[in-house]
PDB file of C-alpha atoms and ligand atoms in Angstrom:
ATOM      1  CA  UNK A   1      -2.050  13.429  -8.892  1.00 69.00           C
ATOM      2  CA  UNK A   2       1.343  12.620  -7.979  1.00 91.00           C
ATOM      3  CA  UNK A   3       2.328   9.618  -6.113  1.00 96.00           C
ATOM      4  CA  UNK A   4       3.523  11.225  -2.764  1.00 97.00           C
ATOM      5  CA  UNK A   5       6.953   9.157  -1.848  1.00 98.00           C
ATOM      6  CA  UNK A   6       6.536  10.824   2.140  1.00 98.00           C
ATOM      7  CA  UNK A   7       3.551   8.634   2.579  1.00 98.00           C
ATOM      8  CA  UNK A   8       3.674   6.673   6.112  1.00 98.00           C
ATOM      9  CA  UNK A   9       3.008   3.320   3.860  1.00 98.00           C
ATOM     10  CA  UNK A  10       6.172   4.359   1.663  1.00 98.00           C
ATOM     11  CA  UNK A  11       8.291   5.045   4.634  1.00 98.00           C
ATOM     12  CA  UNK A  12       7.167   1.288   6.058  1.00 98.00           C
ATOM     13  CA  UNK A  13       8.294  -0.199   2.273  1.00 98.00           C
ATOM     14  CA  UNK A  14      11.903   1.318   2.596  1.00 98.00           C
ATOM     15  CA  UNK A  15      11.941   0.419   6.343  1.00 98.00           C
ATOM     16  CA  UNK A  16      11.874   4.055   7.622  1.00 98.00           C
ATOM     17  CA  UNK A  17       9.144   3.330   9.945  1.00 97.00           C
ATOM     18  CA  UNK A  18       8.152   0.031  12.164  1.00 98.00           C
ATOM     19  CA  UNK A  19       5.351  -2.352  10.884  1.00 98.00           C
ATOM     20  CA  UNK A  20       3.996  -5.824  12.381  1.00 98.00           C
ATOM     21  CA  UNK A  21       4.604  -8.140   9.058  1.00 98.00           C
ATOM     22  CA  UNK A  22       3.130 -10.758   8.014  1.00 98.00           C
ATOM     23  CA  UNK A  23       4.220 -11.319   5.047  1.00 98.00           C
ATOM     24  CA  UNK A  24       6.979  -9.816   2.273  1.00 98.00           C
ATOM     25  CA  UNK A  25       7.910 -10.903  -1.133  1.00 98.00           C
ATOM     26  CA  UNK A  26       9.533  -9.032  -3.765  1.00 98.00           C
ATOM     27  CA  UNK A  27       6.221  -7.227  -4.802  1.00 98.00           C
ATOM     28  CA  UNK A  28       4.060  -7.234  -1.680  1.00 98.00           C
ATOM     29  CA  UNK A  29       4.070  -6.602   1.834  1.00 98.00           C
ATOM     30  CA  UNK A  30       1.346  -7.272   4.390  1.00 99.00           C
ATOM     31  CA  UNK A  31       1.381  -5.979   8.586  1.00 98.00           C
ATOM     32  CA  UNK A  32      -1.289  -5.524  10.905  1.00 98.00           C
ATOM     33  CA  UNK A  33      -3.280  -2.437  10.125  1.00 98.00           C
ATOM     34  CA  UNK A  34      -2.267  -0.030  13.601  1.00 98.00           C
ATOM     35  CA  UNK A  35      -5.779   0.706  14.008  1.00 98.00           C
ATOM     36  CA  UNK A  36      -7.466  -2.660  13.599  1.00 98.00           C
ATOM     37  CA  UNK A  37     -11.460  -2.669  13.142  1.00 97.00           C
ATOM     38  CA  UNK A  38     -11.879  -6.447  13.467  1.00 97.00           C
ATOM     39  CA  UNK A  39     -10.018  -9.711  14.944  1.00 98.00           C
ATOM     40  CA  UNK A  40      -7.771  -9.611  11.875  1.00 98.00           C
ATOM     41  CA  UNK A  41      -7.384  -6.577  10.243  1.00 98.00           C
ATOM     42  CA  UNK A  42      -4.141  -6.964   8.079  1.00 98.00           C
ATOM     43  CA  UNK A  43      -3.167  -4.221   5.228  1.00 98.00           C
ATOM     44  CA  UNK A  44      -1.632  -5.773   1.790  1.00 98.00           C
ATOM     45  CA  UNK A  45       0.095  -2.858  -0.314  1.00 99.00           C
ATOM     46  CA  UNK A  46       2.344  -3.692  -3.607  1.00 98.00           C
ATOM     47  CA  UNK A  47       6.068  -2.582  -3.524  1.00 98.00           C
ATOM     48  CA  UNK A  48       5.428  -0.372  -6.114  1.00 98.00           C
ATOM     49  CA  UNK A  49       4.669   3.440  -6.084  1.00 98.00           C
ATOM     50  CA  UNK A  50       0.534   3.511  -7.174  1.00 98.00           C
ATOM     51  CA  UNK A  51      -1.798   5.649  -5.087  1.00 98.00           C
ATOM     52  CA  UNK A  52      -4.885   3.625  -6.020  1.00 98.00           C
ATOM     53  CA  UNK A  53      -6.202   0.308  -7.616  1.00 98.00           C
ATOM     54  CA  UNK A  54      -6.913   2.249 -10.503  1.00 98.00           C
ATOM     55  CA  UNK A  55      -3.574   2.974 -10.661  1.00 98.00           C
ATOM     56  CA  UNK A  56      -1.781   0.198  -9.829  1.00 98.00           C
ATOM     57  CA  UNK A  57      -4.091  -1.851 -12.471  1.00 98.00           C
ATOM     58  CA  UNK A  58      -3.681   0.441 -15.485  1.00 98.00           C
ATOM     59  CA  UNK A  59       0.048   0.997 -14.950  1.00 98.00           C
ATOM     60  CA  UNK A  60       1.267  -1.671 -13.357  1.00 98.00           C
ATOM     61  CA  UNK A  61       3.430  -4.756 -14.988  1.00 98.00           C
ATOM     62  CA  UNK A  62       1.555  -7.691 -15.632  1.00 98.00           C
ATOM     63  CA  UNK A  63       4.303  -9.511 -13.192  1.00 98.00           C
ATOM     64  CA  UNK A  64       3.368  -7.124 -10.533  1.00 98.00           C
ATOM     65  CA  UNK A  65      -0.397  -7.080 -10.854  1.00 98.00           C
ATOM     66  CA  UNK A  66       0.152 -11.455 -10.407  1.00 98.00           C
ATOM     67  CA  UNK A  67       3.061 -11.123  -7.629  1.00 98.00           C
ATOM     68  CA  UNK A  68       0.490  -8.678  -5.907  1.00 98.00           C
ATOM     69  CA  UNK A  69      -2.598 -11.004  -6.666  1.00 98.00           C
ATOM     70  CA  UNK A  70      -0.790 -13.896  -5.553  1.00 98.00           C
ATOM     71  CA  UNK A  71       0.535 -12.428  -2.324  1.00 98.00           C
ATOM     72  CA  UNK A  72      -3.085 -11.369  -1.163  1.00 98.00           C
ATOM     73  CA  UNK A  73      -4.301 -14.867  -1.567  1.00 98.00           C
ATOM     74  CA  UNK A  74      -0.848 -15.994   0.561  1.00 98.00           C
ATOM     75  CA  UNK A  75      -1.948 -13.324   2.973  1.00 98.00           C
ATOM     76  CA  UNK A  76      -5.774 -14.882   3.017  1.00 98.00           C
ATOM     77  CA  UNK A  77      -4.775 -18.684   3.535  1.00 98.00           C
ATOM     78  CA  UNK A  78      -2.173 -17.439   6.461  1.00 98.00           C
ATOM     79  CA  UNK A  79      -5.000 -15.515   8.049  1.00 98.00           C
ATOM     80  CA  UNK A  80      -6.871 -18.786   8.703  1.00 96.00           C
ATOM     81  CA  UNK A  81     -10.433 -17.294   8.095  1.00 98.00           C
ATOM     82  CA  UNK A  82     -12.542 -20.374   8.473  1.00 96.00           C
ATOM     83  CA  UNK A  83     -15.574 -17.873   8.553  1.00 97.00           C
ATOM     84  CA  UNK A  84     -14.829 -15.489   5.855  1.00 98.00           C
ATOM     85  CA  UNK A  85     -13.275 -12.434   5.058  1.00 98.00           C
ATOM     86  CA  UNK A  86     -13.939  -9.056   3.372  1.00 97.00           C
ATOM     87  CA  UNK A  87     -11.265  -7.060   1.233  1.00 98.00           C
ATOM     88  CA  UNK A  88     -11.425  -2.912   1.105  1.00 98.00           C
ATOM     89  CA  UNK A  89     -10.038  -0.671  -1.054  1.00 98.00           C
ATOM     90  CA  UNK A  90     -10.711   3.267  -0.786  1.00 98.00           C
ATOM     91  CA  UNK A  91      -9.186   5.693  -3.717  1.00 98.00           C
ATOM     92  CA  UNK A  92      -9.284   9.060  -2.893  1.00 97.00           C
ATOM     93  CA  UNK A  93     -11.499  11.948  -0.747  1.00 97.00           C
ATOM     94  CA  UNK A  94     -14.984   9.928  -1.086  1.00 96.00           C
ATOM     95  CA  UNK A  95     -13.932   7.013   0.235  1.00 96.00           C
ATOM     96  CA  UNK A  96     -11.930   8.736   2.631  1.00 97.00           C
ATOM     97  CA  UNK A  97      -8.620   7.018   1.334  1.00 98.00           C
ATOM     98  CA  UNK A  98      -6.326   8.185   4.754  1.00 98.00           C
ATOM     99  CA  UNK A  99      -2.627   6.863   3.204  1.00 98.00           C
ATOM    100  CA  UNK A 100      -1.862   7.656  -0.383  1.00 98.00           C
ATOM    101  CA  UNK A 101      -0.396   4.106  -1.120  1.00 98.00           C
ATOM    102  CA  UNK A 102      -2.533   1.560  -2.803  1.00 98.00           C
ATOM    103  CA  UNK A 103      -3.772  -1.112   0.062  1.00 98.00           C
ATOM    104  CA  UNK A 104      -6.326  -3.839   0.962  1.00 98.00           C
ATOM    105  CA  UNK A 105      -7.673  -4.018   4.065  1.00 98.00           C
ATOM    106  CA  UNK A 106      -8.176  -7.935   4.595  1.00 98.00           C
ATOM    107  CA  UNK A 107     -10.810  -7.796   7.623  1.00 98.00           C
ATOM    108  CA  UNK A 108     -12.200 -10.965   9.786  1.00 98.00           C
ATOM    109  CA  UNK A 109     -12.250 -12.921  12.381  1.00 98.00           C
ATOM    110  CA  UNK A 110     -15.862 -12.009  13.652  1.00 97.00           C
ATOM    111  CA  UNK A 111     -19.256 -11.168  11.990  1.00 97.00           C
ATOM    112  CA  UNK A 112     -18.478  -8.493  10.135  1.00 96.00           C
ATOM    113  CA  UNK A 113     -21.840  -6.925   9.755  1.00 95.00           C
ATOM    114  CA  UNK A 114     -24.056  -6.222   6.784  1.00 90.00           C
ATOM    115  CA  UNK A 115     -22.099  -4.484   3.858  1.00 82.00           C
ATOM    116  CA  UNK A 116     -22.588  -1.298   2.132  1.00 78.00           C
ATOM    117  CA  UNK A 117     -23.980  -2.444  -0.192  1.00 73.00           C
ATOM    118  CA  UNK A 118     -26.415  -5.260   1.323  1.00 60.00           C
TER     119      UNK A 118
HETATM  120  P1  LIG B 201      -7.404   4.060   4.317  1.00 82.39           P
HETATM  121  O1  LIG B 201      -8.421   4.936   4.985  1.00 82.39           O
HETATM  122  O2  LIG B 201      -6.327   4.881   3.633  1.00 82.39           O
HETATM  123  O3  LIG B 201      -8.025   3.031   3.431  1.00 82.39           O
HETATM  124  O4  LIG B 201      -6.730   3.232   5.485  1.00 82.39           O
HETATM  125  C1  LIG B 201      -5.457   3.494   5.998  1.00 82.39           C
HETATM  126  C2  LIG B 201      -5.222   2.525   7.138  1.00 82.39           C
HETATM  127  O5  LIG B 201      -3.862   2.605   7.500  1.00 82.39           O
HETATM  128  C3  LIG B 201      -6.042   2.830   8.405  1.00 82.39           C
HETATM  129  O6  LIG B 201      -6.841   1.690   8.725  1.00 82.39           O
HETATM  130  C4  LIG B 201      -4.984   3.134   9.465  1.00 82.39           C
HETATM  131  O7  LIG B 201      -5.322   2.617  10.731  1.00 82.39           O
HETATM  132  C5  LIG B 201      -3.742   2.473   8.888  1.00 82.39           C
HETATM  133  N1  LIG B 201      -2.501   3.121   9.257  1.00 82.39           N
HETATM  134  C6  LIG B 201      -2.214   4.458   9.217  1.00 82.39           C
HETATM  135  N2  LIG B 201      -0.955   4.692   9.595  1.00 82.39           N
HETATM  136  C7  LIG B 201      -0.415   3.470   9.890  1.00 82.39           C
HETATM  137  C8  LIG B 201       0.875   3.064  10.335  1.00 82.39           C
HETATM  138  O8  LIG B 201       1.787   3.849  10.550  1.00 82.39           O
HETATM  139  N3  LIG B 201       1.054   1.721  10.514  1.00 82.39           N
HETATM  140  C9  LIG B 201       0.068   0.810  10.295  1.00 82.39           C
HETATM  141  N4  LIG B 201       0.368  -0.466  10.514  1.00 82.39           N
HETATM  142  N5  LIG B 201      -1.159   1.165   9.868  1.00 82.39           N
HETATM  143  C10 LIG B 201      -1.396   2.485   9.669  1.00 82.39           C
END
């Protein structure tokens, strides 16, 4: 499918529309999710025009799949999560992906709770 440019996380990358940053660099950007399910609940999205992991990791430069990588774990060691952390990714109707924009939800700051998959 084709990468929708009127997504609300492309209008945040070209400064259209208001985030809470928390951090930028020339491939990432991270702000407080608006919505937050937990303590810290920050979203990390690449610069770059990708719907989903899949792909931003089959199409992306191998500089932007490290800027990205590197910026998460920048994100992470801001965050301060003595106790831990989980990272999300949905792609698409089944996970109920809301924003077409490839993004990590970084989640802590409490017991998050068993996960899917325990
Ligand atoms: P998804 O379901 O696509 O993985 O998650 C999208 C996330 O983006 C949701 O947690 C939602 O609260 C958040 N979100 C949606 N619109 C905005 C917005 O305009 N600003 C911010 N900061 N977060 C948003």
């Amino acid at each position: 499918m084709a990468y929708d440019f009127n997504n609300v996380f492309a209008k945040i990358i070209r400064g259209e529309i208001p985030c809470s940053k928390v951090y930028e660099d020339s491939f990432a950007l991270a702000f407080h999710d608006i919505n937050p399910k937990a303590p810290v609940h920050i979203l990390i999205i690449p610069k770059g025009a990708y719907e989903t992991y899949d792909a931003f990791a089959s199409t992306a430069g191998d500089a932007e799949i490290a800027g990205f990588t590197r910026a998460l774990a920048k994100v992470i060691a801001q965050a301060g999560l003595e106790g831990g952390y989980r990272l999300i990714t949905n792609a698409g109707p089944h996970s109920h992906q809301e924003v077409p924009h490839y993004h990590i939800h970084l989640l802590g700051g409490r017991d998050l709770g068993a996960p899917l998959l325990g």
